[in-house]
Amino acid sequence: MTRDLSPSVQRDADGRLRHLITLEGLSADELTALLDLAQFYVREAGDLPARDQSLSGHTIANLFFEPSTRTRVSFELAALRLGADVVNLDMQSSSRVKGETVLDTIYTLQAMHADILVMRDAEPGLPAYVAQFVAPHVCILNAGEAHLSHPTQGLLDALTVRQAKGDFAPLRVLIAGDISHSRVARSAWQAFTTLGVAELRIAAPDDLMPGKGEFAGATRFNDIDRAIAGVDVVMALRIQRERMRGAHMPDDASYHRAFGITAERMKKAHPGAIVMHPGPMNRDVEIASEVADGPQSVIQQQVANGVAVRMAVLATIARNVQSRRTFQ
Ligand code: ASP
């Protein structure tokens, strides 16, 4: 089988989402439906979390071949709160380190009736590749693919902005930092562009700016002080040192001086601007600690929304697969 890596791989013959691999190709209506369902699952801090049985009888396997805290835990909580059985594979001690191919690992899980596989891996294209080989009832959810795609992060970022600002149409959004190696930036760009923000800015030092063929429609800045002027949303990104091969990077203090989101710089943004970060943060490198913990920060709200968004994605995908089973 050839490697079909186009976004259509994630849809079934009727065009419904069967897998979630990328936000590319999802319409504004599809994104909005996922955000609306996620909002339904959001609860106030201190309230008991939402629960239902949408995934009763399903088995979710979490396969994280790269480190993760927020994404892995939130997928697990989301699945448990929807009544699924959940297994978390410890990939350090999995058979892949003994030379087993990813496909053989997937077939093993499939044979044990795991039907939703949540994957994170450093290899570009792996989720779409695997999706072409799994049984018809099995779904692949991308939980972070190399520098390319992190769809549930894009959705939780959009949900957080919508909660704070209401409407996307008037917004100026800035994504700042290591854009070139960031799957978060790519998925956020896809979500915000489809949802119709007024302006999307990306700001990075020249070495960390992606090639011209990417981020269509975004305005590019290599000067953070100009980029931040008047924006409603500031998203700071970690430097992805694990994805760099021999790139020259300044030390942390110099980077912070030149590019960090500081309280001083935030004064140039719109007074009601919010500050976001996908985590893990390197405090006082890409973002000043006082900004991360300050009144404009919605970083903890992003984390909370991560569980609700993953519940919405799991419930939607399971419903689509179920309706295919029922009507076939
Ligand atoms: N947690 C995010 C990711 O998996 C951001 C980061 O690692 O910097 O891409």
mmCIF file of C-alpha atoms and ligand atoms in Angstrom:
data_model
loop_
_atom_site.group_PDB
_atom_site.id
_atom_site.type_symbol
_atom_site.label_atom_id
_atom_site.label_comp_id
_atom_site.label_asym_id
_atom_site.label_seq_id
_atom_site.Cartn_x
_atom_site.Cartn_y
_atom_site.Cartn_z
ATOM 1 C CA MET A 1 0.000 0.000 0.000
ATOM 2 C CA THR A 2 1.297 3.461 -0.877
ATOM 3 C CA ARG A 3 1.540 6.077 1.811
ATOM 4 C CA ASP A 4 -1.529 8.292 1.369
ATOM 5 C CA LEU A 5 -0.905 11.128 3.803
ATOM 6 C CA SER A 6 -3.655 13.453 2.601
ATOM 7 C CA PRO A 7 -6.244 14.701 5.110
ATOM 8 C CA SER A 8 -8.946 12.641 3.330
ATOM 9 C CA VAL A 9 -7.444 9.540 4.988
ATOM 10 C CA GLN A 10 -9.219 10.583 8.186
ATOM 11 C CA ARG A 11 -12.708 10.396 6.669
ATOM 12 C CA ASP A 12 -14.938 7.407 5.904
ATOM 13 C CA ALA A 13 -16.676 6.793 2.572
ATOM 14 C CA ASP A 14 -19.526 9.097 3.652
ATOM 15 C CA GLY A 15 -17.128 11.909 4.530
ATOM 16 C CA ARG A 16 -17.520 11.568 8.305
ATOM 17 C CA LEU A 17 -14.498 11.837 10.555
ATOM 18 C CA ARG A 18 -13.284 8.374 11.385
ATOM 19 C CA HIS A 19 -9.806 9.303 12.610
ATOM 20 C CA LEU A 20 -8.464 12.671 13.780
ATOM 21 C CA ILE A 21 -5.039 13.208 12.300
ATOM 22 C CA THR A 22 -5.036 16.855 11.274
ATOM 23 C CA LEU A 23 -7.291 19.899 11.438
ATOM 24 C CA GLU A 24 -6.526 20.494 7.765
ATOM 25 C CA GLY A 25 -9.682 20.090 5.716
ATOM 26 C CA LEU A 26 -12.099 20.417 8.654
ATOM 27 C CA SER A 27 -14.730 23.067 7.929
ATOM 28 C CA ALA A 28 -15.613 25.902 10.298
ATOM 29 C CA ASP A 29 -18.900 24.077 11.005
ATOM 30 C CA GLU A 30 -17.084 20.866 11.917
ATOM 31 C CA LEU A 31 -14.679 22.727 14.213
ATOM 32 C CA THR A 32 -17.562 24.632 15.791
ATOM 33 C CA ALA A 33 -19.514 21.412 16.417
ATOM 34 C CA LEU A 34 -16.494 19.937 18.233
ATOM 35 C CA LEU A 35 -16.032 23.144 20.260
ATOM 36 C CA ASP A 36 -19.740 23.209 21.169
ATOM 37 C CA LEU A 37 -19.632 19.611 22.386
ATOM 38 C CA ALA A 38 -16.417 20.324 24.314
ATOM 39 C CA GLN A 39 -18.086 23.354 25.927
ATOM 40 C CA PHE A 40 -20.919 21.051 27.024
ATOM 41 C CA TYR A 41 -18.334 18.973 28.901
ATOM 42 C CA VAL A 42 -16.619 21.991 30.550
ATOM 43 C CA ARG A 43 -17.337 22.405 34.277
ATOM 44 C CA GLU A 44 -16.573 25.214 36.714
ATOM 45 C CA ALA A 45 -13.496 24.718 38.891
ATOM 46 C CA GLY A 46 -14.552 22.858 42.025
ATOM 47 C CA ASP A 47 -17.536 21.162 40.363
ATOM 48 C CA LEU A 48 -17.506 17.431 39.765
ATOM 49 C CA PRO A 49 -16.324 16.632 36.210
ATOM 50 C CA ALA A 50 -18.806 15.799 33.455
ATOM 51 C CA ARG A 51 -19.430 12.102 32.908
ATOM 52 C CA ASP A 52 -21.493 9.995 30.548
ATOM 53 C CA GLN A 53 -21.374 6.569 28.949
ATOM 54 C CA SER A 54 -20.709 7.579 25.301
ATOM 55 C CA LEU A 55 -17.717 5.253 25.194
ATOM 56 C CA SER A 56 -19.132 2.389 27.225
ATOM 57 C CA GLY A 57 -17.790 -0.865 25.767
ATOM 58 C CA HIS A 58 -14.928 0.876 23.949
ATOM 59 C CA THR A 59 -11.270 0.278 24.701
ATOM 60 C CA ILE A 60 -8.792 3.123 24.309
ATOM 61 C CA ALA A 61 -5.055 2.510 24.089
ATOM 62 C CA ASN A 62 -2.649 5.384 24.671
ATOM 63 C CA LEU A 63 0.611 4.900 22.734
ATOM 64 C CA PHE A 64 2.980 7.752 23.445
ATOM 65 C CA PHE A 65 6.368 7.238 21.830
ATOM 66 C CA GLU A 66 7.378 10.790 22.873
ATOM 67 C CA PRO A 67 7.098 12.315 26.361
ATOM 68 C CA SER A 68 3.767 13.802 27.412
ATOM 69 C CA THR A 69 2.116 14.997 30.589
ATOM 70 C CA ARG A 70 -1.004 17.048 29.795
ATOM 71 C CA THR A 71 -2.059 15.302 26.579
ATOM 72 C CA ARG A 72 -1.664 11.746 27.851
ATOM 73 C CA VAL A 73 -3.361 12.347 31.194
ATOM 74 C CA SER A 74 -6.198 14.300 29.610
ATOM 75 C CA PHE A 75 -6.880 11.617 26.991
ATOM 76 C CA GLU A 76 -6.964 9.048 29.791
ATOM 77 C CA LEU A 77 -9.300 11.122 31.975
ATOM 78 C CA ALA A 78 -11.498 11.939 28.979
ATOM 79 C CA ALA A 79 -11.856 8.251 28.101
ATOM 80 C CA LEU A 80 -12.544 7.217 31.711
ATOM 81 C CA ARG A 81 -15.153 9.952 32.135
ATOM 82 C CA LEU A 82 -16.950 8.633 29.049
ATOM 83 C CA GLY A 83 -17.036 5.120 30.461
ATOM 84 C CA ALA A 84 -14.306 3.498 28.320
ATOM 85 C CA ASP A 85 -11.705 0.933 29.315
ATOM 86 C CA VAL A 86 -8.247 2.516 29.038
ATOM 87 C CA VAL A 87 -4.786 1.031 28.692
ATOM 88 C CA ASN A 88 -1.611 3.103 28.759
ATOM 89 C CA LEU A 89 1.359 1.476 27.101
ATOM 90 C CA ASP A 90 4.718 2.167 28.631
ATOM 91 C CA MET A 91 6.550 2.652 25.363
ATOM 92 C CA GLN A 92 9.972 2.517 26.995
ATOM 93 C CA SER A 93 9.297 -1.125 27.840
ATOM 94 C CA SER A 94 7.175 -1.960 24.770
ATOM 95 C CA SER A 95 8.253 -4.370 22.055
ATOM 96 C CA ARG A 96 9.134 -1.489 19.733
ATOM 97 C CA VAL A 97 12.414 -1.132 21.578
ATOM 98 C CA LYS A 98 12.984 -4.830 20.719
ATOM 99 C CA GLY A 99 12.526 -4.022 17.038
ATOM 100 C CA GLU A 100 8.801 -4.639 16.570
ATOM 101 C CA THR A 101 7.272 -2.379 13.923
ATOM 102 C CA VAL A 102 4.594 0.105 14.935
ATOM 103 C CA LEU A 103 2.120 -1.738 12.713
ATOM 104 C CA ASP A 104 2.734 -4.990 14.569
ATOM 105 C CA THR A 105 2.171 -3.183 17.870
ATOM 106 C CA ILE A 106 -1.067 -1.774 16.464
ATOM 107 C CA TYR A 107 -2.232 -5.189 15.189
ATOM 108 C CA THR A 108 -1.509 -6.645 18.639
ATOM 109 C CA LEU A 109 -3.721 -4.030 20.290
ATOM 110 C CA GLN A 110 -6.383 -4.509 17.647
ATOM 111 C CA ALA A 111 -6.423 -8.260 18.328
ATOM 112 C CA MET A 112 -7.151 -7.434 21.979
ATOM 113 C CA HIS A 113 -10.151 -5.349 20.846
ATOM 114 C CA ALA A 114 -8.668 -1.915 21.441
ATOM 115 C CA ASP A 115 -10.720 0.255 19.121
ATOM 116 C CA ILE A 116 -9.420 3.800 19.619
ATOM 117 C CA LEU A 117 -5.655 4.215 19.448
ATOM 118 C CA VAL A 118 -4.210 7.520 20.646
ATOM 119 C CA MET A 119 -0.719 8.000 19.196
ATOM 120 C CA ARG A 120 2.191 10.385 19.686
ATOM 121 C CA ASP A 121 5.359 9.927 17.688
ATOM 122 C CA ALA A 122 8.318 11.859 16.289
ATOM 123 C CA GLU A 123 7.924 10.418 12.779
ATOM 124 C CA PRO A 124 6.073 12.653 10.314
ATOM 125 C CA GLY A 125 3.195 10.871 8.576
ATOM 126 C CA LEU A 126 2.975 7.912 10.947
ATOM 127 C CA PRO A 127 -0.658 8.395 12.129
ATOM 128 C CA ALA A 128 -1.985 8.686 8.546
ATOM 129 C CA TYR A 129 0.094 5.690 7.503
ATOM 130 C CA VAL A 130 -1.158 3.512 10.356
ATOM 131 C CA ALA A 131 -4.747 4.644 9.736
ATOM 132 C CA GLN A 132 -4.690 2.955 6.318
ATOM 133 C CA PHE A 133 -3.967 -0.465 7.798
ATOM 134 C CA VAL A 134 -6.263 -0.729 10.819
ATOM 135 C CA ALA A 135 -9.530 -2.689 10.852
ATOM 136 C CA PRO A 136 -12.687 -0.780 9.814
ATOM 137 C CA HIS A 137 -13.893 -0.223 13.386
ATOM 138 C CA VAL A 138 -10.513 1.036 14.676
ATOM 139 C CA CYS A 139 -9.799 4.775 14.944
ATOM 140 C CA ILE A 140 -6.496 6.615 15.159
ATOM 141 C CA LEU A 141 -6.289 9.861 17.114
ATOM 142 C CA ASN A 142 -3.167 11.937 16.624
ATOM 143 C CA ALA A 143 -1.857 13.201 19.970
ATOM 144 C CA GLY A 144 1.215 14.914 18.501
ATOM 145 C CA GLU A 145 3.005 14.117 15.234
ATOM 146 C CA ALA A 146 6.588 15.354 14.868
ATOM 147 C CA HIS A 147 6.526 19.112 14.144
ATOM 148 C CA LEU A 148 3.434 18.735 11.959
ATOM 149 C CA SER A 149 0.172 18.264 13.746
ATOM 150 C CA HIS A 150 -1.459 18.287 17.174
ATOM 151 C CA PRO A 151 -5.159 18.570 16.371
ATOM 152 C CA THR A 152 -6.639 18.311 19.870
ATOM 153 C CA GLN A 153 -4.240 21.055 21.037
ATOM 154 C CA GLY A 154 -5.488 23.285 18.192
ATOM 155 C CA LEU A 155 -9.063 22.618 19.297
ATOM 156 C CA LEU A 156 -8.408 23.346 22.964
ATOM 157 C CA ASP A 157 -6.615 26.554 22.021
ATOM 158 C CA ALA A 158 -9.596 27.633 19.896
ATOM 159 C CA LEU A 159 -12.005 26.759 22.717
ATOM 160 C CA THR A 160 -9.976 28.796 25.211
ATOM 161 C CA VAL A 161 -9.953 31.827 22.901
ATOM 162 C CA ARG A 162 -13.683 31.503 22.236
ATOM 163 C CA GLN A 163 -14.431 31.384 25.978
ATOM 164 C CA ALA A 164 -12.379 34.526 26.601
ATOM 165 C CA LYS A 165 -13.289 36.535 23.510
ATOM 166 C CA GLY A 166 -16.568 35.173 22.145
ATOM 167 C CA ASP A 167 -16.220 35.860 18.465
ATOM 168 C CA PHE A 168 -13.164 34.988 16.327
ATOM 169 C CA ALA A 169 -13.878 37.515 13.569
ATOM 170 C CA PRO A 170 -12.368 40.679 15.113
ATOM 171 C CA LEU A 171 -9.345 39.010 16.694
ATOM 172 C CA ARG A 172 -5.658 39.569 16.130
ATOM 173 C CA VAL A 173 -3.772 36.489 17.257
ATOM 174 C CA LEU A 174 -0.018 36.251 17.753
ATOM 175 C CA ILE A 175 1.854 32.926 17.933
ATOM 176 C CA ALA A 176 5.402 33.600 19.093
ATOM 177 C CA GLY A 177 8.582 31.572 19.548
ATOM 178 C CA ASP A 178 9.868 28.430 17.870
ATOM 179 C CA ILE A 179 7.293 28.320 15.074
ATOM 180 C CA SER A 180 9.421 26.199 12.768
ATOM 181 C CA HIS A 181 9.500 23.107 15.015
ATOM 182 C CA SER A 182 6.036 23.515 16.523
ATOM 183 C CA ARG A 183 3.104 21.201 15.772
ATOM 184 C CA VAL A 184 1.085 23.359 18.180
ATOM 185 C CA ALA A 185 1.638 26.424 15.965
ATOM 186 C CA ARG A 186 0.601 24.520 12.825
ATOM 187 C CA SER A 187 -2.618 23.157 14.326
ATOM 188 C CA ALA A 188 -3.465 26.519 15.946
ATOM 189 C CA TRP A 189 -2.886 28.273 12.606
ATOM 190 C CA GLN A 190 -5.248 25.807 10.913
ATOM 191 C CA ALA A 191 -7.946 26.248 13.565
ATOM 192 C CA PHE A 192 -7.757 30.050 13.799
ATOM 193 C CA THR A 193 -7.587 30.485 10.029
ATOM 194 C CA THR A 194 -10.620 28.261 9.416
ATOM 195 C CA LEU A 195 -12.555 29.930 12.237
ATOM 196 C CA GLY A 196 -11.866 33.274 10.591
ATOM 197 C CA VAL A 197 -9.723 35.449 12.860
ATOM 198 C CA ALA A 198 -9.053 38.935 11.459
ATOM 199 C CA GLU A 199 -5.279 38.558 11.566
ATOM 200 C CA LEU A 200 -2.868 35.804 12.465
ATOM 201 C CA ARG A 201 0.713 36.850 13.205
ATOM 202 C CA ILE A 202 3.677 34.560 13.656
ATOM 203 C CA ALA A 203 6.831 35.879 15.281
ATOM 204 C CA ALA A 204 10.140 34.043 15.513
ATOM 205 C CA PRO A 205 13.851 34.681 15.279
ATOM 206 C CA ASP A 206 14.950 34.083 11.674
ATOM 207 C CA ASP A 207 16.410 30.642 12.518
ATOM 208 C CA LEU A 208 13.077 29.473 13.942
ATOM 209 C CA MET A 209 10.794 30.826 11.216
ATOM 210 C CA PRO A 210 9.259 28.200 8.898
ATOM 211 C CA GLY A 211 9.714 28.307 5.107
ATOM 212 C CA LYS A 212 7.567 30.603 3.000
ATOM 213 C CA GLY A 213 5.418 27.724 1.740
ATOM 214 C CA GLU A 214 3.846 27.285 5.174
ATOM 215 C CA PHE A 215 1.413 29.321 7.312
ATOM 216 C CA ALA A 216 -0.388 30.837 4.323
ATOM 217 C CA GLY A 217 -2.102 34.102 5.190
ATOM 218 C CA ALA A 218 -0.109 34.723 8.397
ATOM 219 C CA THR A 219 1.865 37.957 8.821
ATOM 220 C CA ARG A 220 5.513 37.238 9.683
ATOM 221 C CA PHE A 221 7.626 39.179 12.193
ATOM 222 C CA ASN A 222 11.159 38.718 13.448
ATOM 223 C CA ASP A 223 10.722 41.541 15.963
ATOM 224 C CA ILE A 224 8.523 40.560 18.911
ATOM 225 C CA ASP A 225 7.939 44.166 20.011
ATOM 226 C CA ARG A 226 6.346 45.016 16.675
ATOM 227 C CA ALA A 227 4.496 41.701 16.457
ATOM 228 C CA ILE A 228 2.782 42.057 19.842
ATOM 229 C CA ALA A 229 1.430 45.576 19.254
ATOM 230 C CA GLY A 230 -2.364 45.631 19.603
ATOM 231 C CA VAL A 231 -2.972 41.853 19.591
ATOM 232 C CA ASP A 232 -5.847 40.217 21.509
ATOM 233 C CA VAL A 233 -4.204 36.818 21.967
ATOM 234 C CA VAL A 234 -0.549 35.996 22.633
ATOM 235 C CA MET A 235 0.484 32.354 22.381
ATOM 236 C CA ALA A 236 4.043 31.660 23.585
ATOM 237 C CA LEU A 237 5.847 28.515 22.452
ATOM 238 C CA ARG A 238 8.687 26.491 23.932
ATOM 239 C CA ILE A 239 11.926 26.108 21.998
ATOM 240 C CA GLN A 240 11.820 22.492 20.733
ATOM 241 C CA ARG A 241 15.482 21.648 21.286
ATOM 242 C CA GLU A 242 14.700 17.955 20.798
ATOM 243 C CA ARG A 243 13.829 18.653 17.137
ATOM 244 C CA MET A 244 16.935 20.713 16.327
ATOM 245 C CA ARG A 245 19.927 19.339 14.521
ATOM 246 C CA GLY A 246 22.924 21.625 14.909
ATOM 247 C CA ALA A 247 20.862 24.850 14.853
ATOM 248 C CA HIS A 248 22.570 27.708 16.597
ATOM 249 C CA MET A 249 20.510 28.834 19.587
ATOM 250 C CA PRO A 250 21.245 31.734 21.913
ATOM 251 C CA ASP A 251 21.443 30.988 25.641
ATOM 252 C CA ASP A 252 18.211 31.191 27.655
ATOM 253 C CA ALA A 253 18.821 34.669 29.083
ATOM 254 C CA SER A 254 19.624 36.194 25.677
ATOM 255 C CA TYR A 255 16.561 34.525 24.128
ATOM 256 C CA HIS A 256 14.374 35.861 26.934
ATOM 257 C CA ARG A 257 15.694 39.392 26.407
ATOM 258 C CA ALA A 258 15.216 39.228 22.638
ATOM 259 C CA PHE A 259 12.017 37.213 22.365
ATOM 260 C CA GLY A 260 10.445 36.400 25.755
ATOM 261 C CA ILE A 261 6.861 37.410 26.523
ATOM 262 C CA THR A 262 7.490 39.765 29.443
ATOM 263 C CA ALA A 263 5.170 42.028 31.451
ATOM 264 C CA GLU A 264 6.773 45.015 29.742
ATOM 265 C CA ARG A 265 6.009 43.598 26.295
ATOM 266 C CA MET A 266 2.442 42.666 27.289
ATOM 267 C CA LYS A 267 1.751 46.398 27.794
ATOM 268 C CA LYS A 268 2.009 46.755 23.995
ATOM 269 C CA ALA A 269 -0.732 44.173 23.382
ATOM 270 C CA HIS A 270 -4.430 45.106 23.584
ATOM 271 C CA PRO A 271 -5.266 45.815 27.272
ATOM 272 C CA GLY A 272 -7.680 42.851 27.385
ATOM 273 C CA ALA A 273 -5.259 40.451 25.707
ATOM 274 C CA ILE A 274 -4.965 36.884 26.958
ATOM 275 C CA VAL A 275 -1.728 34.898 27.228
ATOM 276 C CA MET A 276 -1.555 31.226 26.293
ATOM 277 C CA HIS A 277 1.081 28.495 26.404
ATOM 278 C CA PRO A 278 0.603 24.799 25.528
ATOM 279 C CA GLY A 279 3.092 23.620 28.180
ATOM 280 C CA PRO A 280 5.561 22.478 29.212
ATOM 281 C CA MET A 281 6.773 26.015 29.942
ATOM 282 C CA ASN A 282 10.356 27.042 30.307
ATOM 283 C CA ARG A 283 9.762 29.856 32.749
ATOM 284 C CA ASP A 284 11.722 33.035 32.130
ATOM 285 C CA VAL A 285 12.831 31.760 28.716
ATOM 286 C CA GLU A 286 9.924 32.061 26.244
ATOM 287 C CA ILE A 287 7.575 33.477 28.905
ATOM 288 C CA ALA A 288 8.212 35.450 32.095
ATOM 289 C CA SER A 289 7.004 33.706 35.221
ATOM 290 C CA GLU A 290 4.989 36.756 36.291
ATOM 291 C CA VAL A 291 3.135 36.717 32.940
ATOM 292 C CA ALA A 292 2.496 32.962 33.093
ATOM 293 C CA ASP A 293 0.967 33.365 36.569
ATOM 294 C CA GLY A 294 -0.534 36.805 35.962
ATOM 295 C CA PRO A 295 -4.119 37.987 35.464
ATOM 296 C CA GLN A 296 -4.014 37.759 31.657
ATOM 297 C CA SER A 297 -2.875 34.141 31.659
ATOM 298 C CA VAL A 298 -5.371 31.461 30.576
ATOM 299 C CA ILE A 299 -2.812 28.661 30.714
ATOM 300 C CA GLN A 300 -4.612 26.632 33.404
ATOM 301 C CA GLN A 301 -7.881 27.092 31.512
ATOM 302 C CA GLN A 302 -6.165 25.566 28.457
ATOM 303 C CA VAL A 303 -5.271 22.534 30.554
ATOM 304 C CA ALA A 304 -8.838 22.184 31.842
ATOM 305 C CA ASN A 305 -10.207 22.562 28.314
ATOM 306 C CA GLY A 306 -7.882 19.793 27.147
ATOM 307 C CA VAL A 307 -9.974 17.178 28.940
ATOM 308 C CA ALA A 308 -13.278 18.567 27.595
ATOM 309 C CA VAL A 309 -11.963 18.765 24.028
ATOM 310 C CA ARG A 310 -10.660 15.197 24.143
ATOM 311 C CA MET A 311 -14.025 14.015 25.493
ATOM 312 C CA ALA A 312 -15.703 15.773 22.549
ATOM 313 C CA VAL A 313 -13.333 14.216 20.003
ATOM 314 C CA LEU A 314 -13.635 10.713 21.487
ATOM 315 C CA ALA A 315 -17.446 10.929 21.665
ATOM 316 C CA THR A 316 -17.711 12.261 18.093
ATOM 317 C CA ILE A 317 -15.418 9.657 16.574
ATOM 318 C CA ALA A 318 -17.085 6.827 18.500
ATOM 319 C CA ARG A 319 -20.520 8.038 17.384
ATOM 320 C CA ASN A 320 -19.425 8.167 13.735
ATOM 321 C CA VAL A 321 -18.014 4.657 13.875
ATOM 322 C CA GLN A 322 -21.076 3.384 15.729
ATOM 323 C CA SER A 323 -23.455 4.799 13.117
ATOM 324 C CA ARG A 324 -21.418 3.099 10.410
ATOM 325 C CA ARG A 325 -21.718 -0.198 12.261
ATOM 326 C CA THR A 326 -25.464 0.266 12.743
ATOM 327 C CA PHE A 327 -26.281 1.127 9.151
ATOM 328 C CA GLN A 328 -23.988 -1.234 7.292
HETATM 329 N N1 ASP B 1 3.167 19.879 24.543
HETATM 330 C C1 ASP B 1 3.275 20.486 23.241
HETATM 331 C C2 ASP B 1 3.609 19.441 22.191
HETATM 332 O O1 ASP B 1 3.525 18.268 22.452
HETATM 333 C C3 ASP B 1 4.202 21.648 23.219
HETATM 334 C C4 ASP B 1 5.624 21.386 23.564
HETATM 335 O O2 ASP B 1 6.041 20.244 23.781
HETATM 336 O O3 ASP B 1 6.361 22.382 23.615
HETATM 337 O O4 ASP B 1 3.932 19.799 21.082
#
